Short mmCIF file of C-alpha atoms and ligand atoms in Angstrom, two decimals:
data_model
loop_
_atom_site.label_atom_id
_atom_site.label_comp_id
_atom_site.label_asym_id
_atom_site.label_seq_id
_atom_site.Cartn_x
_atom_site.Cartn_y
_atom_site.Cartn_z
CA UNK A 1 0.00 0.00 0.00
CA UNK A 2 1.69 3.43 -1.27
CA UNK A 3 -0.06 5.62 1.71
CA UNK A 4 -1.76 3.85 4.84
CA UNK A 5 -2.88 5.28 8.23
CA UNK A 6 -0.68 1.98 9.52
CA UNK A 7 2.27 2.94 8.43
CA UNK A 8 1.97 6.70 9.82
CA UNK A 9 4.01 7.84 12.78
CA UNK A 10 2.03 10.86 13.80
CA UNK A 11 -1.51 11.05 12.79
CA UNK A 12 -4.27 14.14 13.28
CA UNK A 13 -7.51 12.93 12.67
CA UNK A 14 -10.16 15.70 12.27
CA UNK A 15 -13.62 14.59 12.99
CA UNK A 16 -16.65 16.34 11.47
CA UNK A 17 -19.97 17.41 13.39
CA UNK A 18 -22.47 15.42 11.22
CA UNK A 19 -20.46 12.28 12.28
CA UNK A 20 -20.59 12.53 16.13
CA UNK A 21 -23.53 14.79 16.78
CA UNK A 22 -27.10 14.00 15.46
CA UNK A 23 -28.27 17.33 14.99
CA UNK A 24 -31.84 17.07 15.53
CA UNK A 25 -31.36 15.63 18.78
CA UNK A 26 -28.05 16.97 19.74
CA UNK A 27 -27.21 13.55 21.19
CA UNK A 28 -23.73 11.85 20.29
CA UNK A 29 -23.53 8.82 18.35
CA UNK A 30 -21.79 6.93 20.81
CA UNK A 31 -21.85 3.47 19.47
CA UNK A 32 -19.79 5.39 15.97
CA UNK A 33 -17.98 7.24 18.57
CA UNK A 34 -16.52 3.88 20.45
CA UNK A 35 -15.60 2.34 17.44
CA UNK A 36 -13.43 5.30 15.96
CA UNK A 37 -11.87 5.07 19.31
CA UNK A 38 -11.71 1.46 19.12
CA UNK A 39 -9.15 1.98 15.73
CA UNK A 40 -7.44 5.25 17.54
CA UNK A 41 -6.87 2.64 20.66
CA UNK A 42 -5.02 0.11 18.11
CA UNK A 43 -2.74 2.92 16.46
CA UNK A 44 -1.80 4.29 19.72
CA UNK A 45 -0.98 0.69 21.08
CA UNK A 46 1.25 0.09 18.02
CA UNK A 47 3.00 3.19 19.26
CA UNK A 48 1.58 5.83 16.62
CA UNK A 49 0.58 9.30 17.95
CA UNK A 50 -2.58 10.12 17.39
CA UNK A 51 -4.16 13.78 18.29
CA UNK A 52 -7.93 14.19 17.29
CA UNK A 53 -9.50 17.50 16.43
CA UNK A 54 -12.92 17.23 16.60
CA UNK A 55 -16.35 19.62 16.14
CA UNK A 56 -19.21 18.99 17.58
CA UNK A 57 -19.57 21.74 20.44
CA UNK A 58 -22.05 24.00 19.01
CA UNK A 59 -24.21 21.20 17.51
CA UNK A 60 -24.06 19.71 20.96
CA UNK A 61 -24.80 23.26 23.03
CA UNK A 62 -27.75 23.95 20.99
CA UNK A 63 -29.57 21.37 21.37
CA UNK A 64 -29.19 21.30 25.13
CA UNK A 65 -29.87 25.16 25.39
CA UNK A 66 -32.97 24.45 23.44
CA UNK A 67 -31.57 27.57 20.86
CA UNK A 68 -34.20 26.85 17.62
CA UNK A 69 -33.35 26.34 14.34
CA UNK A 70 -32.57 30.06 13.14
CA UNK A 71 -28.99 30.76 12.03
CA UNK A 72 -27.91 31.28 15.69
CA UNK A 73 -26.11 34.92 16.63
CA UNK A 74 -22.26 34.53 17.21
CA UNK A 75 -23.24 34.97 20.72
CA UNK A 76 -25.16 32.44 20.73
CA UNK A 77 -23.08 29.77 19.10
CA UNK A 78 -20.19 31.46 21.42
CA UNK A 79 -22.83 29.90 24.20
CA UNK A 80 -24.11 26.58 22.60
CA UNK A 81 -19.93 25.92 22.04
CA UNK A 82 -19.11 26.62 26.24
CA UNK A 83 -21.95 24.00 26.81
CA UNK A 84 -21.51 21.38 23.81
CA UNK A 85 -16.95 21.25 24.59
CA UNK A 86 -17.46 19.98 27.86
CA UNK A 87 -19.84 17.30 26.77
CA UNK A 88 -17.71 16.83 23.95
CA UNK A 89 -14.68 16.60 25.98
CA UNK A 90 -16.35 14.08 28.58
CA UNK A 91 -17.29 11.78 26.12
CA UNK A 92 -14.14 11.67 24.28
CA UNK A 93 -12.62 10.83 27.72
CA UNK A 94 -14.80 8.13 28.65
CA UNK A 95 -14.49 6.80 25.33
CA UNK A 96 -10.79 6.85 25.40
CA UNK A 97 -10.32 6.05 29.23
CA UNK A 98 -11.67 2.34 28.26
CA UNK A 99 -8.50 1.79 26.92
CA UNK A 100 -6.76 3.16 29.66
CA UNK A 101 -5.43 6.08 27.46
CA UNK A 102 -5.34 9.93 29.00
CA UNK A 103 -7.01 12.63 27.44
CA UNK A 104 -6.07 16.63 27.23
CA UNK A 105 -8.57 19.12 25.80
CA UNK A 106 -6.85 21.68 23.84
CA UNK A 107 -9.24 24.55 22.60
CA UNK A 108 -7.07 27.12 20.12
CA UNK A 109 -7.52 29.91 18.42
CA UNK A 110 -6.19 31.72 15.13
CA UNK A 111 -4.06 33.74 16.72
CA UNK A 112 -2.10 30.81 18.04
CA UNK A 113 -1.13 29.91 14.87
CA UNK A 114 -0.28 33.15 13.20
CA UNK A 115 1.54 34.47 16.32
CA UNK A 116 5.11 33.15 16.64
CA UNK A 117 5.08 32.99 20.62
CA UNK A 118 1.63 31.74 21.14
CA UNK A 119 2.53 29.38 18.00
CA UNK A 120 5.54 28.00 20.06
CA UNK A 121 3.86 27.45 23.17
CA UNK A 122 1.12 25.96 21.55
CA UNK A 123 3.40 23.70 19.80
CA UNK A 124 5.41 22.87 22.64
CA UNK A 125 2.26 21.60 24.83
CA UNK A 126 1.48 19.34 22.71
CA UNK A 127 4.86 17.92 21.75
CA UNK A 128 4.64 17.25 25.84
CA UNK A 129 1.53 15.93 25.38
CA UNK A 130 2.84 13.52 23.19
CA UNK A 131 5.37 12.23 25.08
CA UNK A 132 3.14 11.56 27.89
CA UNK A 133 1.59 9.47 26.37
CA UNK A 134 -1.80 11.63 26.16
CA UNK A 135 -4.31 11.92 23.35
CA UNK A 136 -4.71 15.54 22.69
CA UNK A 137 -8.43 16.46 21.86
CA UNK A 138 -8.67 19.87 19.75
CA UNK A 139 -11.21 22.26 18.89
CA UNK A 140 -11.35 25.64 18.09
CA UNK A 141 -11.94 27.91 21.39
CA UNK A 142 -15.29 29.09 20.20
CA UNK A 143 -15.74 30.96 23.82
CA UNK A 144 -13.81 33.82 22.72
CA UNK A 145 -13.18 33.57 18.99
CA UNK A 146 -15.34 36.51 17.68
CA UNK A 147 -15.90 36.38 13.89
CA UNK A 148 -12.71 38.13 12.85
CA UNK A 149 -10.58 35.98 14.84
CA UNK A 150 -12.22 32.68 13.83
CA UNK A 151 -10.75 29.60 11.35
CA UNK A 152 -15.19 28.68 11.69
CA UNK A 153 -14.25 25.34 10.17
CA UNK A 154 -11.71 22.47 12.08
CA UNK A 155 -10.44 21.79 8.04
CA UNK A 156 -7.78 24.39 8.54
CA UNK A 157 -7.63 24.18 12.26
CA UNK A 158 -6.73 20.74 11.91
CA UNK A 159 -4.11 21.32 9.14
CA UNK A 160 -2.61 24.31 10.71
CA UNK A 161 -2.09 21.85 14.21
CA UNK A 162 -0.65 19.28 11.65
CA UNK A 163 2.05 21.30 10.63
CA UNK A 164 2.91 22.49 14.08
CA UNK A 165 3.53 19.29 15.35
CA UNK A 166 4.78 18.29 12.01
CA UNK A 167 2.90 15.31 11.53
CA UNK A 168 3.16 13.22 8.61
CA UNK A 169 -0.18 11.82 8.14
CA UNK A 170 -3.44 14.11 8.29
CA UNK A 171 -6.70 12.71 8.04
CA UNK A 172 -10.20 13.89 6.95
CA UNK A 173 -13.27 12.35 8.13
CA UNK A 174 -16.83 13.68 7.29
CA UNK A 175 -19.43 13.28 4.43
CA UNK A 176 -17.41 14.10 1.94
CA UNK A 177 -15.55 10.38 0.54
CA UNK A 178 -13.09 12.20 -1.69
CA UNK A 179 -12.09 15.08 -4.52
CA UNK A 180 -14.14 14.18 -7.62
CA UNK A 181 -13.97 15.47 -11.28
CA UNK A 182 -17.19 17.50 -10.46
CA UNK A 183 -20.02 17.49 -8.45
CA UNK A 184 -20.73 13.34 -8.60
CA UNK A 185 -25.15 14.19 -7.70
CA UNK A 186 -25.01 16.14 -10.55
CA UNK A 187 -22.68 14.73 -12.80
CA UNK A 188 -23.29 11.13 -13.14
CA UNK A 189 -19.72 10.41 -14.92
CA UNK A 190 -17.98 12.29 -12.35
CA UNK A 191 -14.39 10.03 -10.80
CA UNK A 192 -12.91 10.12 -7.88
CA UNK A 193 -9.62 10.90 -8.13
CA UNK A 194 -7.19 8.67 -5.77
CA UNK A 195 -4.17 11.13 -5.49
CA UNK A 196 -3.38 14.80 -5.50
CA UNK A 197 0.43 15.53 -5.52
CA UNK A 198 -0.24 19.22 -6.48
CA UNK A 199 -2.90 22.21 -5.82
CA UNK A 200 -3.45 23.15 -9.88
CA UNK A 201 -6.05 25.18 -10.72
CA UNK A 202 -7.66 22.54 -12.17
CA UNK A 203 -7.92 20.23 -9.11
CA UNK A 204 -8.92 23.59 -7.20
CA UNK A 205 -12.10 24.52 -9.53
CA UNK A 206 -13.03 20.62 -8.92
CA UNK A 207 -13.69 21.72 -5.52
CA UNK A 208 -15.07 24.76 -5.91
CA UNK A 209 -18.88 24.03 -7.46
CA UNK A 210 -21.06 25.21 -4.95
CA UNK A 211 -23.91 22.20 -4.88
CA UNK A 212 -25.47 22.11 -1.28
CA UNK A 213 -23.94 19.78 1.06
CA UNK A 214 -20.88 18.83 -0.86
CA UNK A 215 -19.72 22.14 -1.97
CA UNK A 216 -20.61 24.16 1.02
CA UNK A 217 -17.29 25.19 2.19
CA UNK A 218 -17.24 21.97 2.29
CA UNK A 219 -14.93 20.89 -0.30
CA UNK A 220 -13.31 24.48 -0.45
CA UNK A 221 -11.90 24.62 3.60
CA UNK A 222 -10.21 20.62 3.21
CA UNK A 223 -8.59 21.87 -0.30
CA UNK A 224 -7.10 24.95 2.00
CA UNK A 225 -6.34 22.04 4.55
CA UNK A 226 -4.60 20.02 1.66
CA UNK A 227 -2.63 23.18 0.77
CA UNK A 228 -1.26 24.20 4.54
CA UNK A 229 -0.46 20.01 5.00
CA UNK A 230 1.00 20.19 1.54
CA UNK A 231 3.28 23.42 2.46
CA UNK A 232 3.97 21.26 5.29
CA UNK A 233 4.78 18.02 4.48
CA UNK A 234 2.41 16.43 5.36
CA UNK A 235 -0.05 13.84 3.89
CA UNK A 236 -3.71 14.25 3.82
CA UNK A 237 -6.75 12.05 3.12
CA UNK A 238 -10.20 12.82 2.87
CA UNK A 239 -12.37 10.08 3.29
CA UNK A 240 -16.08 8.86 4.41
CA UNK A 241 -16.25 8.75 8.20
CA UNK A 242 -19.74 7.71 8.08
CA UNK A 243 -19.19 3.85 8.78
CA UNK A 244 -18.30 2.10 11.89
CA UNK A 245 -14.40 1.97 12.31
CA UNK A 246 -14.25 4.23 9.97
CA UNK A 247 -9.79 4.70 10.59
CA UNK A 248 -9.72 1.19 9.74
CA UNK A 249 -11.78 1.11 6.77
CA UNK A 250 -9.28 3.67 4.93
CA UNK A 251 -6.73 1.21 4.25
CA UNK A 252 -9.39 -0.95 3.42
CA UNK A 253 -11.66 0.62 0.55
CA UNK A 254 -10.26 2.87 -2.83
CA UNK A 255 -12.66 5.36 -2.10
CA UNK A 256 -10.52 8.06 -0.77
CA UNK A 257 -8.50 11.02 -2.05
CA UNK A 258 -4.90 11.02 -0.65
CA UNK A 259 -2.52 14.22 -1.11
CA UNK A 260 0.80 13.59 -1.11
CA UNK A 261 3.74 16.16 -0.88
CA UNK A 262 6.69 16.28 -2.36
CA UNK A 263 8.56 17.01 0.86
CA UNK A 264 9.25 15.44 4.28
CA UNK A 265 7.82 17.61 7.48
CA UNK A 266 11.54 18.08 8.59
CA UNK A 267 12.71 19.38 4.92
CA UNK A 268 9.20 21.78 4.72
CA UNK A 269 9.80 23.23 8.05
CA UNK A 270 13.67 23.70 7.02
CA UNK A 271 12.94 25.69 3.85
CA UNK A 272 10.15 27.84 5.45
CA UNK A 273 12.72 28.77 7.91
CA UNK A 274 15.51 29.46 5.03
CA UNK A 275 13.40 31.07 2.55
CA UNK A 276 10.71 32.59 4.30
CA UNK A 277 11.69 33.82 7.59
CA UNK A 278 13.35 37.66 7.98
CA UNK A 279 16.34 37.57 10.99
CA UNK A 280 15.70 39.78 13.95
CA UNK A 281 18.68 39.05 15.59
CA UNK A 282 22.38 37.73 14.86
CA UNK A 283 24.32 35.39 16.83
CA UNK A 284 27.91 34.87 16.78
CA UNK A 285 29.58 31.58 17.51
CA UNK A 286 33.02 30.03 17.75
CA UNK A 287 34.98 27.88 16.32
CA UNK A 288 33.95 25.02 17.92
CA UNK A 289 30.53 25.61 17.77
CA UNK A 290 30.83 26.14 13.87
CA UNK A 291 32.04 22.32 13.46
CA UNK A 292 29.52 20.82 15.65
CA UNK A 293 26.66 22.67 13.35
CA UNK A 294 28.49 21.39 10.42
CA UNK A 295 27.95 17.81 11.86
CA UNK A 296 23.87 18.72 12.09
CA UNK A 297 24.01 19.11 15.87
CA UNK A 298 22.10 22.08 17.55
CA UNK A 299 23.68 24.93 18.54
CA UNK A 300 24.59 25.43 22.28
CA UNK A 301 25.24 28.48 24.36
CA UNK A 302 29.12 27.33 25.51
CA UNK A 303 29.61 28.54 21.62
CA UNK A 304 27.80 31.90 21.53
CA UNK A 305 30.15 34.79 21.45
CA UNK A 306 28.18 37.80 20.56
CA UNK A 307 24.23 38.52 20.31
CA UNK A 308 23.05 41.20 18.32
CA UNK A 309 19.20 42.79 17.69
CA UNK A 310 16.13 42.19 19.51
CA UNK A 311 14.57 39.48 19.44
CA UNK A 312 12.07 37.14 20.71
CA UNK A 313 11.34 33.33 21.67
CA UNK A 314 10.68 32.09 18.59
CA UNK A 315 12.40 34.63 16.26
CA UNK A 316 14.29 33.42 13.23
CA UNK A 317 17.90 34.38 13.83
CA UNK A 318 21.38 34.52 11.40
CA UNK A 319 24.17 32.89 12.47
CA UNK A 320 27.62 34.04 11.67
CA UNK A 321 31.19 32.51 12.16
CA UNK A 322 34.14 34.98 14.01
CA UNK A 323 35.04 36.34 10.34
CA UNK A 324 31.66 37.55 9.80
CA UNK A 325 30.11 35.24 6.93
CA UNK A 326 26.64 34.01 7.65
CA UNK A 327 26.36 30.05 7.80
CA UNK A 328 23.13 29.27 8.92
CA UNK A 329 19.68 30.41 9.68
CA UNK A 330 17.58 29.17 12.81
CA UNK A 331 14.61 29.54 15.15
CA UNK A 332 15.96 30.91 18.83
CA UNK A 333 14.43 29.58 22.36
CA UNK A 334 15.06 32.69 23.74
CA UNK A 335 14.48 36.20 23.95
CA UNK A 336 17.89 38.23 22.99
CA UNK A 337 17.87 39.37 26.63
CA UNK A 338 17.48 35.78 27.75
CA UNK A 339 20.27 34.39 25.47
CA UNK A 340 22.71 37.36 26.62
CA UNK A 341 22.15 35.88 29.89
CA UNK A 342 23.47 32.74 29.07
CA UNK A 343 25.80 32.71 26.37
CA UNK A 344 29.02 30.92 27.47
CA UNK A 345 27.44 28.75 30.28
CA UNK A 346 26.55 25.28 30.71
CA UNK A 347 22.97 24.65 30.97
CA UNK A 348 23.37 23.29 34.08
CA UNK A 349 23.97 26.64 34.88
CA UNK A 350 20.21 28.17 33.00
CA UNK A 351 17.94 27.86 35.90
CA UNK A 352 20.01 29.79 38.65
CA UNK A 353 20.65 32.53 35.88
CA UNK A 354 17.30 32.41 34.57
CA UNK A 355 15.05 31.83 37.33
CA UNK A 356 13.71 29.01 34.73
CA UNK A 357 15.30 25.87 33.33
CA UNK A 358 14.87 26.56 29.71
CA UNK A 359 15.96 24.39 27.05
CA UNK A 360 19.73 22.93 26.68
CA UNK A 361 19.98 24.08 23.55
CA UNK A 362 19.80 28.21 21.86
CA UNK A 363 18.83 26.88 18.67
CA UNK A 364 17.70 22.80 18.61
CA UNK A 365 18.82 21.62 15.25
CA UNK A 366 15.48 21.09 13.99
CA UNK A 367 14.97 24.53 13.87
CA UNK A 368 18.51 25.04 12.33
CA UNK A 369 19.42 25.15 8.70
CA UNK A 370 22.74 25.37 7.19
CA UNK A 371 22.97 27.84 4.06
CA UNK A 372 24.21 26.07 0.79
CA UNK A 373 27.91 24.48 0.86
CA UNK A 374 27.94 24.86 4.64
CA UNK A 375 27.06 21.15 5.33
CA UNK A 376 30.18 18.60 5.54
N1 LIG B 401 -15.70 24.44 16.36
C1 LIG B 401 -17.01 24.10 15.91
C2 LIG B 401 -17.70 23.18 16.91
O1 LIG B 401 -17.09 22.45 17.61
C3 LIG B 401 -17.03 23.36 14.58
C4 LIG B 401 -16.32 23.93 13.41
C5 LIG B 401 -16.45 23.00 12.21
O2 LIG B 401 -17.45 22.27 12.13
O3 LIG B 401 -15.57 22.90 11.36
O4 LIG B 401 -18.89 23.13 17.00
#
């Protein structure tokens, strides 16, 4: 099998309302509901990561609030979403607690993915997550996301968390089984098409006819997913989520739509930071330090001899050798006023100076890329 949810390392599923919530009742659909977990609890055991986003909270909140079938006022859904997450949340948790696995509820908002500090901290939460062993349950934080502010759909949401963990596999589960030629109720010779490896025009005006339920947004927000996981690295899949196990059944059936990039999550996230990101700051190392980045380790504050700028947590940063000449480009863990602080100590040393432990390295070499003829 070319792409399979079994062979992926780090997974984001995103699940769609219609699937967990029936929204004349406002009741989850518990029995689909354990059986999705059922296939998360099997990944997970194998040692795959799995973080869900899922909607649900407004379709959940209204119902229990009673709200009628108007268009609800952002107020409203702000509301129906408070009372709908922590349903959401608790039944998610028993669900998952049956297999003895933890759950954290993450709620996010735009901002913490277009602001570089917020981004980070975001990011780094759920990389501990991770490693704890948790399954981190997402949604936007309708609460206090006013209409400006909002993603509105968990497509992007989901995508944009993909990339920040860089996860490799990115799944789509809703009504929608796949990118066809055109609209398949309306045109009967409409195909699915199996695999995307690039955003033409073409494969973006297959998305965008607007019939009712499969072009309403629908289809438009998970090709904006497909280009941010794309960008990223990252593979998607759209595919049915209607049917019991419905993880599972993707490796199973050909009725699917995978996108597939042409780049590894590392490799993304390394040209991003070389081609896209301005310096704030400059940091100047040694000798020694020099070689070790050479050899793709991360740079360490023993080898810092001068910091220039300001800068914060998060900032890209140049890096340039005693003679001046710039070999490398990187993503700093501290502010400049931080890293003055520590340059030449150990990191034993970080929390006394600090008053916090901070990370061992200045720049961890994932967040580090050497400009052209500067790797040995
Ligand atoms: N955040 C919304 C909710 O949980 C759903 C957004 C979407 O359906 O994409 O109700």
């Amino acid at each position: 099998m070319r792409h399979s949810i079994s062979q992926s390392k780090r997974i984001v599923i995103k699940i769609g309302s219609s699937l967990l919530v029936d929204d004349n009742a406002g009741m989850i659909h518990h029995a689909w509901l354990n059986s999705l977990i059922e296939d998360i609890a099997f990944y997970f055991n194998q040692n795959q990561e799995v973080i869900i986003v899922s909607s649900g909270a407004i379709a959940i909140g209204r119902r229990h609030l009673k709200l009628k079938d108007h268009a609800l006022l952002l107020e409203e859904k702000q509301a129906a979403a408070a009372v709908g997450q922590i349903k959401l949340a608790h039944a998610y948790q028993e669900a998952l607690g049956k297999y003895d696995i933890s759950v954290a509820q993450v709620l996010l908002t735009l901002e913490d993915s277009e602001n570089r500090e917020r981004y980070l901290n975001a990011k780094n939460t759920l990389e501990t997550l991770l490693n704890l062993k948790v399954v981190p349950v997402i949604n936007e934080n309708d609460t206090v996301a006013t209409a400006e502010i909002r993603y509105g759909d968990n497509d992007r949401l989901a995508a944009r968390v993909a990339q920040m963990v860089s996860a490799d596999t990115l799944v789509l589960l809703s009504d929608i089984e796949g990118l066809y030629t055109a609209d398949p109720r309306k045109e009967p010779k409409a195909t699915l098409i199996p695999e995307v490896t690039q955003l033409t025009p073409e494969i973006i005006a297959m998305g965008g006819h607007s019939a009712t339920q499969y072009g309403s947004g629908g289809m438009i927000t998970k090709l904006a997913a497909a280009k941010i996981a794309l960008e990223s690295g990252c593979k998607m899949v759209i595919a049915a989520g209607k049917y019991l196990h419905p993880l599972k059944r993707i490796d199973q059936v050909k009725t699917k739509t995978w996108f597939v990039p042409q780049l590894t999550p590392k490799n993304a996230r390394k040209n991003w930071i070389a081609q896209h990101l301005k310096p704030k700051g400059t940091i100047t190392i040694d000798q020694g330090a020099y070689t070790a980045l050479k050899e793709g380790k991360s740079l360490l504050s023993v080898g810092v001899i001068q910091i220039q700028g300001e800068f914060h947590q998060g900032d890209p940063i140049s890096i340039l050798t005693e003679d001046h000449k710039e070999i490398a480009k990187g993503l700093i863990n501290y502010s400049a006023q931080d890293a003055k602080k520590i340059m030449r100590k150990k990191s034993n040393e970080f929390a006394n100076i600090l008053g916090y432990p901070g990370s061992d390295e200045i720049i961890h070499r994932d967040d580090l890329v050497l400009l052209a003829g500067e790797k040995t």
